[in-house]
PDB file of C-alpha atoms in Angstrom:
ATOM      1  CA  MET A   1      -9.102   4.905 -20.762  1.00 72.00           C
ATOM      2  CA  LEU A   2      -8.631   1.869 -18.453  1.00 78.00           C
ATOM      3  CA  THR A   3      -5.247   3.239 -17.830  1.00 83.00           C
ATOM      4  CA  MET A   4      -6.380   6.418 -16.970  1.00 83.00           C
ATOM      5  CA  LEU A   5      -8.804   5.237 -14.419  1.00 83.00           C
ATOM      6  CA  LEU A   6      -6.302   2.354 -12.847  1.00 86.00           C
ATOM      7  CA  ILE A   7      -3.850   5.700 -12.809  1.00 88.00           C
ATOM      8  CA  LEU A   8      -7.127   8.267 -11.435  1.00 84.00           C
ATOM      9  CA  LEU A   9      -7.729   4.886  -8.790  1.00 87.00           C
ATOM     10  CA  GLY A  10      -4.111   5.135  -7.519  1.00 89.00           C
ATOM     11  CA  LEU A  11      -4.050   8.644  -6.647  1.00 90.00           C
ATOM     12  CA  GLY A  12      -7.405   7.899  -4.356  1.00 88.00           C
ATOM     13  CA  VAL A  13      -5.679   5.618  -2.980  1.00 90.00           C
ATOM     14  CA  LEU A  14      -2.858   7.721  -1.879  1.00 93.00           C
ATOM     15  CA  ALA A  15      -5.030  10.422  -0.628  1.00 93.00           C
ATOM     16  CA  TYR A  16      -7.204   8.330   1.075  1.00 94.00           C
ATOM     17  CA  LEU A  17      -4.623   7.187   2.797  1.00 94.00           C
ATOM     18  CA  ALA A  18      -2.550  10.490   3.549  1.00 95.00           C
ATOM     19  CA  ALA A  19      -6.304  11.907   4.866  1.00 94.00           C
ATOM     20  CA  LEU A  20      -6.735   8.718   6.989  1.00 94.00           C
ATOM     21  CA  LEU A  21      -3.208   8.298   8.527  1.00 94.00           C
ATOM     22  CA  ARG A  22      -3.164  12.085   8.937  1.00 94.00           C
ATOM     23  CA  VAL A  23      -5.719  11.783  11.740  1.00 94.00           C
ATOM     24  CA  VAL A  24      -5.274   7.728  12.468  1.00 94.00           C
ATOM     25  CA  ILE A  25      -1.452   8.424  14.224  1.00 93.00           C
ATOM     26  CA  PRO A  26      -1.998  11.510  16.166  1.00 93.00           C
ATOM     27  CA  GLN A  27      -5.493   9.632  17.569  1.00 91.00           C
ATOM     28  CA  ARG A  28      -3.502   6.324  18.022  1.00 89.00           C
ATOM     29  CA  ALA A  29      -6.985   4.737  17.206  1.00 90.00           C
ATOM     30  CA  VAL A  30      -6.315   0.732  17.690  1.00 93.00           C
ATOM     31  CA  PRO A  31      -8.461  -0.899  15.417  1.00 94.00           C
ATOM     32  CA  LYS A  32     -11.031  -3.037  17.398  1.00 94.00           C
ATOM     33  CA  PRO A  33     -11.019  -6.967  17.376  1.00 95.00           C
ATOM     34  CA  GLU A  34     -14.729  -6.904  16.555  1.00 96.00           C
ATOM     35  CA  ALA A  35     -14.746  -4.511  13.656  1.00 96.00           C
ATOM     36  CA  VAL A  36     -11.552  -6.510  11.913  1.00 97.00           C
ATOM     37  CA  LEU A  37     -13.677  -9.282  12.304  1.00 97.00           C
ATOM     38  CA  LEU A  38     -16.680  -7.613  10.856  1.00 96.00           C
ATOM     39  CA  GLY A  39     -14.719  -6.028   8.127  1.00 96.00           C
ATOM     40  CA  GLY A  40     -13.279  -9.764   7.191  1.00 96.00           C
ATOM     41  CA  VAL A  41     -16.584 -11.697   7.214  1.00 94.00           C
ATOM     42  CA  THR A  42     -18.977  -8.641   5.278  1.00 93.00           C
ATOM     43  CA  ASN A  43     -15.830  -8.151   2.768  1.00 93.00           C
ATOM     44  CA  PHE A  44     -15.579 -11.325   1.540  1.00 91.00           C
ATOM     45  CA  PHE A  45     -18.817 -11.788   1.107  1.00 83.00           C
ATOM     46  CA  ASP A  46     -19.100  -8.438  -0.832  1.00 83.00           C
ATOM     47  CA  THR A  47     -16.607  -9.384  -3.204  1.00 82.00           C
ATOM     48  CA  LEU A  48     -19.267 -12.272  -3.886  1.00 75.00           C
ATOM     49  CA  GLY A  49     -22.327  -9.667  -4.430  1.00 68.00           C
ATOM     50  CA  ILE A  50     -24.003  -9.674  -0.851  1.00 72.00           C
ATOM     51  CA  SER A  51     -23.552  -6.434   0.238  1.00 72.00           C
ATOM     52  CA  SER A  52     -21.242  -5.266   2.586  1.00 84.00           C
ATOM     53  CA  PHE A  53     -23.130  -2.119   3.724  1.00 82.00           C
ATOM     54  CA  ALA A  54     -25.944  -4.017   4.584  1.00 78.00           C
ATOM     55  CA  THR A  55     -24.621  -6.800   6.568  1.00 84.00           C
ATOM     56  CA  SER A  56     -22.352  -4.202   8.127  1.00 91.00           C
ATOM     57  CA  THR A  57     -24.727  -2.008   9.540  1.00 87.00           C
ATOM     58  CA  ALA A  58     -27.164  -4.599  10.700  1.00 85.00           C
ATOM     59  CA  TRP A  59     -24.291  -5.654  13.176  1.00 91.00           C
ATOM     60  CA  VAL A  60     -23.533  -2.310  14.079  1.00 92.00           C
ATOM     61  CA  LYS A  61     -27.347  -1.860  15.152  1.00 86.00           C
ATOM     62  CA  PHE A  62     -27.589  -5.083  16.479  1.00 87.00           C
ATOM     63  CA  ARG A  63     -24.364  -4.874  18.821  1.00 90.00           C
ATOM     64  CA  ASN A  64     -24.832  -0.683  19.285  1.00 89.00           C
ATOM     65  CA  LEU A  65     -21.354  -0.823  18.198  1.00 91.00           C
ATOM     66  CA  LEU A  66     -21.918   2.867  16.991  1.00 91.00           C
ATOM     67  CA  PRO A  67     -23.855   5.927  17.567  1.00 90.00           C
ATOM     68  CA  ASP A  68     -26.673   5.864  14.735  1.00 85.00           C
ATOM     69  CA  ARG A  69     -25.399   9.181  13.456  1.00 84.00           C
ATOM     70  CA  LEU A  70     -21.990   7.687  12.828  1.00 90.00           C
ATOM     71  CA  ILE A  71     -23.214   4.457  11.215  1.00 90.00           C
ATOM     72  CA  PRO A  72     -23.077   5.483   7.320  1.00 86.00           C
ATOM     73  CA  SER A  73     -19.903   7.564   7.536  1.00 89.00           C
ATOM     74  CA  THR A  74     -17.990   5.568   9.464  1.00 94.00           C
ATOM     75  CA  LEU A  75     -18.912   2.039   7.470  1.00 93.00           C
ATOM     76  CA  LEU A  76     -18.155   3.961   4.007  1.00 90.00           C
ATOM     77  CA  VAL A  77     -14.786   5.149   4.911  1.00 94.00           C
ATOM     78  CA  GLY A  78     -13.826   1.696   6.736  1.00 95.00           C
ATOM     79  CA  HIS A  79     -15.275   0.012   3.324  1.00 94.00           C
ATOM     80  CA  THR A  80     -13.521   1.781   1.120  1.00 93.00           C
ATOM     81  CA  GLY A  81      -9.988   0.175   1.756  1.00 93.00           C
ATOM     82  CA  PRO A  82     -11.550  -3.141   0.777  1.00 94.00           C
ATOM     83  CA  ALA A  83     -13.753  -1.264  -2.191  1.00 91.00           C
ATOM     84  CA  ILE A  84     -10.313  -0.307  -3.791  1.00 92.00           C
ATOM     85  CA  MET A  85      -8.813  -3.595  -3.734  1.00 91.00           C
ATOM     86  CA  GLN A  86     -12.059  -5.027  -5.551  1.00 90.00           C
ATOM     87  CA  ALA A  87     -12.062  -1.806  -8.019  1.00 89.00           C
ATOM     88  CA  ILE A  88      -8.185  -3.244  -8.785  1.00 89.00           C
ATOM     89  CA  ILE A  89      -9.398  -6.873  -9.041  1.00 88.00           C
ATOM     90  CA  PHE A  90     -12.416  -6.286 -11.622  1.00 86.00           C
ATOM     91  CA  LEU A  91     -11.102  -3.768 -13.360  1.00 89.00           C
ATOM     92  CA  VAL A  92      -8.339  -5.727 -14.478  1.00 87.00           C
ATOM     93  CA  LEU A  93     -10.103  -8.647 -15.478  1.00 83.00           C
ATOM     94  CA  LEU A  94     -13.004  -7.577 -16.927  1.00 82.00           C
ATOM     95  CA  GLY A  95     -12.838  -3.719 -17.620  1.00 84.00           C
ATOM     96  CA  GLY A  96     -11.721  -4.371 -20.969  1.00 85.00           C
ATOM     97  CA  ASN A  97     -14.595  -5.679 -21.880  1.00 87.00           C
ATOM     98  CA  VAL A  98     -17.055  -2.918 -21.261  1.00 89.00           C
ATOM     99  CA  ASP A  99     -17.524   0.218 -23.014  1.00 91.00           C
ATOM    100  CA  PRO A 100     -14.694   2.437 -21.969  1.00 90.00           C
ATOM    101  CA  VAL A 101     -17.210   5.922 -22.403  1.00 92.00           C
ATOM    102  CA  LEU A 102     -20.045   3.778 -20.234  1.00 93.00           C
ATOM    103  CA  LEU A 103     -17.556   2.542 -17.983  1.00 92.00           C
ATOM    104  CA  VAL A 104     -15.465   6.450 -16.979  1.00 91.00           C
ATOM    105  CA  GLY A 105     -19.163   7.902 -17.343  1.00 93.00           C
ATOM    106  CA  CYS A 106     -20.876   5.478 -14.349  1.00 92.00           C
ATOM    107  CA  ILE A 107     -17.609   5.809 -12.502  1.00 90.00           C
ATOM    108  CA  LEU A 108     -16.856   9.504 -12.652  1.00 90.00           C
ATOM    109  CA  GLY A 109     -21.043   9.670 -11.909  1.00 92.00           C
ATOM    110  CA  VAL A 110     -21.035   7.791  -8.929  1.00 89.00           C
ATOM    111  CA  LEU A 111     -17.537  10.065  -7.642  1.00 85.00           C
ATOM    112  CA  ALA A 112     -19.317  13.647  -8.215  1.00 90.00           C
ATOM    113  CA  GLY A 113     -22.314  12.493  -6.253  1.00 89.00           C
ATOM    114  CA  ALA A 114     -20.709  10.591  -3.582  1.00 84.00           C
ATOM    115  CA  VAL A 115     -18.403  14.039  -3.015  1.00 82.00           C
ATOM    116  CA  LEU A 116     -21.193  16.123  -3.333  1.00 85.00           C
ATOM    117  CA  GLY A 117     -23.450  14.448  -1.010  1.00 82.00           C
ATOM    118  CA  ALA A 118     -20.907  13.771   1.530  1.00 75.00           C
ATOM    119  CA  SER A 119     -22.317  17.010   3.388  1.00 75.00           C
ATOM    120  CA  LEU A 120     -25.527  16.008   3.588  1.00 75.00           C
ATOM    121  CA  VAL A 121     -24.965  13.452   6.350  1.00 69.00           C
ATOM    122  CA  SER A 122     -22.975  15.592   8.466  1.00 66.00           C
ATOM    123  CA  ARG A 123     -25.825  18.964   8.367  1.00 73.00           C
ATOM    124  CA  ALA A 124     -28.651  16.218   8.309  1.00 72.00           C
ATOM    125  CA  ALA A 125     -30.713  15.387  11.523  1.00 76.00           C
ATOM    126  CA  VAL A 126     -30.344  12.425  12.880  1.00 69.00           C
ATOM    127  CA  TRP A 127     -33.719  11.012  11.972  1.00 80.00           C
ATOM    128  CA  LEU A 128     -33.532  11.531   8.821  1.00 81.00           C
ATOM    129  CA  VAL A 129     -30.109   9.620   8.368  1.00 75.00           C
ATOM    130  CA  GLN A 130     -31.698   7.018  10.436  1.00 76.00           C
ATOM    131  CA  ALA A 131     -34.356   6.909   7.748  1.00 85.00           C
ATOM    132  CA  MET A 132     -32.241   6.800   4.808  1.00 80.00           C
ATOM    133  CA  VAL A 133     -30.569   3.947   6.062  1.00 78.00           C
ATOM    134  CA  ALA A 134     -33.527   1.986   6.950  1.00 82.00           C
ATOM    135  CA  LEU A 135     -34.617   2.643   3.411  1.00 85.00           C
ATOM    136  CA  GLY A 136     -31.231   1.271   2.263  1.00 79.00           C
ATOM    137  CA  LEU A 137     -31.767  -1.743   4.422  1.00 79.00           C
ATOM    138  CA  VAL A 138     -34.955  -2.303   3.118  1.00 86.00           C
ATOM    139  CA  ILE A 139     -33.986  -2.017  -0.564  1.00 83.00           C
ATOM    140  CA  ALA A 140     -30.995  -4.151  -0.047  1.00 75.00           C
ATOM    141  CA  ALA A 141     -32.732  -6.878   1.357  1.00 78.00           C
ATOM    142  CA  THR A 142     -35.671  -6.886  -0.902  1.00 85.00           C
ATOM    143  CA  ILE A 143     -33.037  -7.457  -3.619  1.00 79.00           C
ATOM    144  CA  PHE A 144     -31.820 -10.020  -2.396  1.00 75.00           C
ATOM    145  CA  LEU A 145     -35.573 -11.670  -1.669  1.00 84.00           C
ATOM    146  CA  LEU A 146     -36.404 -11.177  -5.499  1.00 83.00           C
ATOM    147  CA  ILE A 147     -32.816 -12.692  -6.375  1.00 77.00           C
ATOM    148  CA  ASN A 148     -33.585 -15.831  -4.434  1.00 77.00           C
ATOM    149  CA  LEU A 149     -36.994 -15.937  -5.735  1.00 84.00           C
ATOM    150  CA  HIS A 150     -36.074 -15.644  -9.574  1.00 79.00           C
ATOM    151  CA  LEU A 151     -37.884 -12.382  -9.635  1.00 79.00           C
ATOM    152  CA  MET A 152     -35.209 -10.353 -11.003  1.00 68.00           C
ATOM    153  CA  PRO A 153     -35.277  -9.504 -14.927  1.00 62.00           C
ATOM    154  CA  GLY A 154     -33.470 -11.247 -16.721  1.00 57.00           C
ATOM    155  CA  ALA A 155     -30.007 -10.276 -17.712  1.00 58.00           C
ATOM    156  CA  GLY A 156     -28.497  -9.266 -21.398  1.00 71.00           C
ATOM    157  CA  THR A 157     -25.307 -10.082 -23.145  1.00 78.00           C
ATOM    158  CA  ALA A 158     -24.559  -6.461 -24.395  1.00 83.00           C
ATOM    159  CA  SER A 159     -21.482  -4.301 -23.101  1.00 83.00           C
ATOM    160  CA  SER A 160     -22.499  -1.133 -24.351  1.00 87.00           C
ATOM    161  CA  LEU A 161     -25.613   1.068 -24.060  1.00 91.00           C
ATOM    162  CA  PRO A 162     -27.106   3.289 -26.913  1.00 92.00           C
ATOM    163  CA  LEU A 163     -26.808   7.124 -26.004  1.00 93.00           C
ATOM    164  CA  PRO A 164     -29.994   7.385 -24.186  1.00 94.00           C
ATOM    165  CA  LEU A 165     -29.715   4.995 -21.866  1.00 94.00           C
ATOM    166  CA  LEU A 166     -25.922   5.363 -21.552  1.00 94.00           C
ATOM    167  CA  LEU A 167     -26.724   9.346 -20.345  1.00 96.00           C
ATOM    168  CA  GLY A 168     -29.450   7.738 -18.119  1.00 95.00           C
ATOM    169  CA  ALA A 169     -26.990   5.316 -16.601  1.00 94.00           C
ATOM    170  CA  ILE A 170     -24.922   8.069 -15.781  1.00 95.00           C
ATOM    171  CA  ALA A 171     -27.034  10.169 -13.990  1.00 95.00           C
ATOM    172  CA  ALA A 172     -28.157   7.302 -12.077  1.00 93.00           C
ATOM    173  CA  ASN A 173     -25.030   6.379 -11.278  1.00 93.00           C
ATOM    174  CA  PHE A 174     -24.507  10.363  -9.743  1.00 94.00           C
ATOM    175  CA  GLY A 175     -27.467   9.547  -7.812  1.00 89.00           C
ATOM    176  CA  PHE A 176     -26.135   6.258  -6.650  1.00 88.00           C
ATOM    177  CA  GLY A 177     -23.066   8.307  -5.912  1.00 87.00           C
ATOM    178  CA  VAL A 178     -25.171  10.494  -3.268  1.00 85.00           C
ATOM    179  CA  LEU A 179     -27.244   7.343  -1.663  1.00 80.00           C
ATOM    180  CA  VAL A 180     -23.595   5.874  -0.886  1.00 78.00           C
ATOM    181  CA  ASN A 181     -23.099   8.789   2.134  1.00 78.00           C
ATOM    182  CA  PHE A 182     -26.075   7.653   3.743  1.00 76.00           C
ATOM    183  CA  GLY A 183     -25.080   3.790   4.267  1.00 69.00           C
ATOM    184  CA  ILE A 184     -27.000   3.121   0.785  1.00 73.00           C
ATOM    185  CA  GLY A 185     -24.584   0.597  -1.200  1.00 71.00           C
ATOM    186  CA  ASN A 186     -24.106   1.066  -5.474  1.00 76.00           C
ATOM    187  CA  PHE A 187     -23.584  -2.728  -6.073  1.00 75.00           C
ATOM    188  CA  ALA A 188     -27.240  -3.873  -5.924  1.00 72.00           C
ATOM    189  CA  PRO A 189     -28.857  -0.712  -7.590  1.00 78.00           C
ATOM    190  CA  THR A 190     -26.291  -0.823 -10.481  1.00 83.00           C
ATOM    191  CA  LEU A 191     -26.516  -4.451 -11.027  1.00 76.00           C
ATOM    192  CA  ILE A 192     -30.374  -4.434 -11.170  1.00 75.00           C
ATOM    193  CA  MET A 193     -29.888  -0.955 -13.782  1.00 83.00           C
ATOM    194  CA  PHE A 194     -27.756  -2.682 -16.116  1.00 85.00           C
ATOM    195  CA  SER A 195     -29.927  -6.079 -16.107  1.00 76.00           C
ATOM    196  CA  LEU A 196     -33.048  -4.050 -17.229  1.00 76.00           C
ATOM    197  CA  MET A 197     -31.186  -2.356 -19.801  1.00 85.00           C
ATOM    198  CA  GLY A 198     -29.941  -5.252 -21.114  1.00 83.00           C
ATOM    199  CA  MET A 199     -26.490  -5.920 -20.485  1.00 85.00           C
ATOM    200  CA  ASP A 200     -24.628  -8.407 -19.383  1.00 80.00           C
ATOM    201  CA  PRO A 201     -24.431  -8.867 -15.270  1.00 74.00           C
ATOM    202  CA  ARG A 202     -20.178  -9.868 -15.318  1.00 77.00           C
ATOM    203  CA  TYR A 203     -19.792  -5.956 -17.197  1.00 82.00           C
ATOM    204  CA  ALA A 204     -21.352  -4.242 -14.004  1.00 82.00           C
ATOM    205  CA  PHE A 205     -18.539  -5.427 -11.687  1.00 82.00           C
ATOM    206  CA  PRO A 206     -16.327  -3.529 -13.083  1.00 87.00           C
ATOM    207  CA  VAL A 207     -18.561   0.169 -12.790  1.00 88.00           C
ATOM    208  CA  MET A 208     -19.884  -0.891  -9.478  1.00 85.00           C
ATOM    209  CA  ALA A 209     -16.072  -2.015  -8.090  1.00 86.00           C
ATOM    210  CA  GLY A 210     -14.550   1.065  -9.706  1.00 89.00           C
ATOM    211  CA  SER A 211     -17.577   3.511  -8.793  1.00 86.00           C
ATOM    212  CA  ALA A 212     -16.945   2.340  -4.784  1.00 84.00           C
ATOM    213  CA  GLY A 213     -13.729   2.485  -5.094  1.00 88.00           C
ATOM    214  CA  ILE A 214     -12.606   6.009  -6.801  1.00 86.00           C
ATOM    215  CA  ALA A 215     -16.028   7.409  -5.191  1.00 83.00           C
ATOM    216  CA  GLY A 216     -15.518   6.226  -1.727  1.00 85.00           C
ATOM    217  CA  ALA A 217     -12.102   7.401  -1.660  1.00 89.00           C
ATOM    218  CA  GLY A 218     -13.277  10.965  -2.491  1.00 85.00           C
ATOM    219  CA  ALA A 219     -16.576  10.874  -0.053  1.00 84.00           C
ATOM    220  CA  SER A 220     -13.996   8.982   2.635  1.00 91.00           C
ATOM    221  CA  ILE A 221     -11.708  12.251   2.020  1.00 91.00           C
ATOM    222  CA  ARG A 222     -14.459  14.796   3.169  1.00 87.00           C
ATOM    223  CA  HIS A 223     -15.941  12.594   5.805  1.00 90.00           C
ATOM    224  CA  ILE A 224     -12.517  12.088   7.474  1.00 92.00           C
ATOM    225  CA  GLN A 225     -12.316  16.033   7.253  1.00 89.00           C
ATOM    226  CA  ILE A 226     -15.674  16.569   8.865  1.00 88.00           C
ATOM    227  CA  GLY A 227     -14.605  13.772  12.042  1.00 88.00           C
ATOM    228  CA  GLU A 228     -18.151  12.201  12.333  1.00 86.00           C
ATOM    229  CA  VAL A 229     -16.222   8.677  12.159  1.00 93.00           C
ATOM    230  CA  ASP A 230     -15.137   6.385  14.833  1.00 95.00           C
ATOM    231  CA  LEU A 231     -11.653   5.539  13.599  1.00 95.00           C
ATOM    232  CA  ARG A 232     -10.971   2.276  15.735  1.00 95.00           C
ATOM    233  CA  VAL A 233     -13.925   0.605  13.672  1.00 96.00           C
ATOM    234  CA  VAL A 234     -12.709   2.095  10.534  1.00 96.00           C
ATOM    235  CA  THR A 235      -9.377   0.878  10.882  1.00 96.00           C
ATOM    236  CA  GLY A 236     -10.450  -2.279  12.098  1.00 96.00           C
ATOM    237  CA  ILE A 237     -13.194  -2.709   8.995  1.00 97.00           C
ATOM    238  CA  ILE A 238      -9.742  -1.878   6.808  1.00 96.00           C
ATOM    239  CA  LEU A 239      -7.259  -4.353   8.506  1.00 96.00           C
ATOM    240  CA  GLY A 240      -9.722  -7.537   8.440  1.00 96.00           C
ATOM    241  CA  GLY A 241     -11.358  -6.614   5.001  1.00 96.00           C
ATOM    242  CA  ILE A 242      -8.239  -6.258   2.177  1.00 94.00           C
ATOM    243  CA  PRO A 243      -7.284  -9.598   3.105  1.00 95.00           C
ATOM    244  CA  ALA A 244     -10.843 -10.370   2.937  1.00 94.00           C
ATOM    245  CA  VAL A 245     -11.202  -9.754  -0.727  1.00 93.00           C
ATOM    246  CA  LEU A 246      -8.118 -11.276  -1.667  1.00 90.00           C
ATOM    247  CA  VAL A 247      -8.989 -14.645  -0.852  1.00 88.00           C
ATOM    248  CA  ALA A 248     -12.633 -14.337  -2.119  1.00 85.00           C
ATOM    249  CA  ALA A 249     -11.381 -13.095  -5.400  1.00 79.00           C
ATOM    250  CA  PHE A 250      -8.809 -15.720  -5.850  1.00 73.00           C
ATOM    251  CA  LEU A 251      -9.966 -18.507  -3.861  1.00 66.00           C
ATOM    252  CA  VAL A 252     -13.713 -18.890  -4.229  1.00 54.00           C
ATOM    253  CA  LYS A 253     -14.801 -19.511  -7.385  1.00 50.00           C
ATOM    254  CA  ASN A 254     -18.685 -20.835  -8.026  1.00 55.00           C
ATOM    255  CA  MET A 255     -19.725 -20.486  -4.230  1.00 57.00           C
ATOM    256  CA  ASP A 256     -23.906 -20.981  -3.748  1.00 61.00           C
ATOM    257  CA  VAL A 257     -24.631 -18.041  -2.151  1.00 59.00           C
ATOM    258  CA  VAL A 258     -28.475 -18.457  -2.004  1.00 67.00           C
ATOM    259  CA  MET A 259     -28.790 -19.836   1.448  1.00 69.00           C
ATOM    260  CA  LEU A 260     -26.529 -16.583   2.926  1.00 63.00           C
ATOM    261  CA  ARG A 261     -28.923 -14.562   1.369  1.00 67.00           C
ATOM    262  CA  TRP A 262     -31.860 -15.863   2.805  1.00 78.00           C
ATOM    263  CA  LEU A 263     -29.816 -15.244   6.413  1.00 70.00           C
ATOM    264  CA  VAL A 264     -28.959 -11.879   5.507  1.00 69.00           C
ATOM    265  CA  ILE A 265     -32.647 -10.987   4.554  1.00 78.00           C
ATOM    266  CA  ALA A 266     -34.165 -11.970   8.138  1.00 80.00           C
ATOM    267  CA  VAL A 267     -30.993  -9.386   9.584  1.00 72.00           C
ATOM    268  CA  VAL A 268     -31.213  -6.809   7.597  1.00 76.00           C
ATOM    269  CA  TYR A 269     -35.003  -6.608   7.641  1.00 84.00           C
ATOM    270  CA  TYR A 270     -34.710  -7.019  11.390  1.00 79.00           C
ATOM    271  CA  ALA A 271     -32.277  -3.987  11.561  1.00 76.00           C
ATOM    272  CA  ALA A 272     -34.116  -2.267   9.206  1.00 82.00           C
ATOM    273  CA  VAL A 273     -37.545  -2.291  11.383  1.00 84.00           C
ATOM    274  CA  VAL A 274     -34.899  -1.066  14.358  1.00 79.00           C
ATOM    275  CA  MET A 275     -33.529   1.370  12.522  1.00 79.00           C
ATOM    276  CA  ALA A 276     -36.838   2.673  11.038  1.00 87.00           C
ATOM    277  CA  ARG A 277     -38.771   2.751  14.594  1.00 83.00           C
ATOM    278  CA  SER A 278     -35.688   5.125  16.092  1.00 81.00           C
ATOM    279  CA  ALA A 279     -36.218   7.558  12.846  1.00 84.00           C
ATOM    280  CA  TRP A 280     -39.737   8.027  13.701  1.00 88.00           C
ATOM    281  CA  ALA A 281     -39.308   8.405  17.530  1.00 82.00           C
ATOM    282  CA  GLY A 282     -36.722  10.956  16.768  1.00 80.00           C
ATOM    283  CA  PHE A 283     -39.127  12.554  14.202  1.00 85.00           C
ATOM    284  CA  LYS A 284     -41.494  13.059  16.441  1.00 84.00           C
ATOM    285  CA  GLN A 285     -39.431  14.527  19.106  1.00 78.00           C
ATOM    286  CA  ARG A 286     -38.063  17.015  16.583  1.00 73.00           C
TER     287      ARG A 286
END
């Protein structure tokens, strides 16, 4: 099944690249230098467990690099390239240790949710997208806060789940896939869910990374077809993010990220408040 997942991931890579190049080349979308730096920094720490979605959204909002409506779709398409690289690494290193039914089921669940939920962002009102992004930021920052305060549930040692929990995990990952389209990354929710279910948190990484890579490719193709993305930011994030993932994965073994999380918490909460205020203003004017 691991081989099947890697083949599926490879097909996703080809489809993702084909869809992206089909629009990037005719429009001559030159990467924004700031987006290259953003992709490098955020994806480096994403590989270490600090969400690239939350930190990227905070910076994009702070710098006004994108209209609010384009933030979720642009970041999803841009971060999918680095996410695919993470997926290959974690599936090869740890994928063989995870129950194959759980691994494949959860990844396909996220893929289905991401593809079916892609159209929701383009159809949703701007204030609703802003509200969902604000919610995602609050969730991410709160998770970081709980981790730093040692309030996260204790992790187990299991590599598989009994049937009821397995089905629940697959259903939950479908929901995570839908939320990915609104800028809410699946890493932190998946890690918490598996920890609560008694699994070894290390085994969440093949599921999280595999889901992000495969589902991200599927959802990204839809967003590219819809056209609600900033291609200069997308290409910048990809260009900076992929080398950063390789550096983080192969050169960094045990880095203390607690202090970095405190900084991220402050920045992300600030961005969430700003986004929520914009959503409230838009809601009142609808």
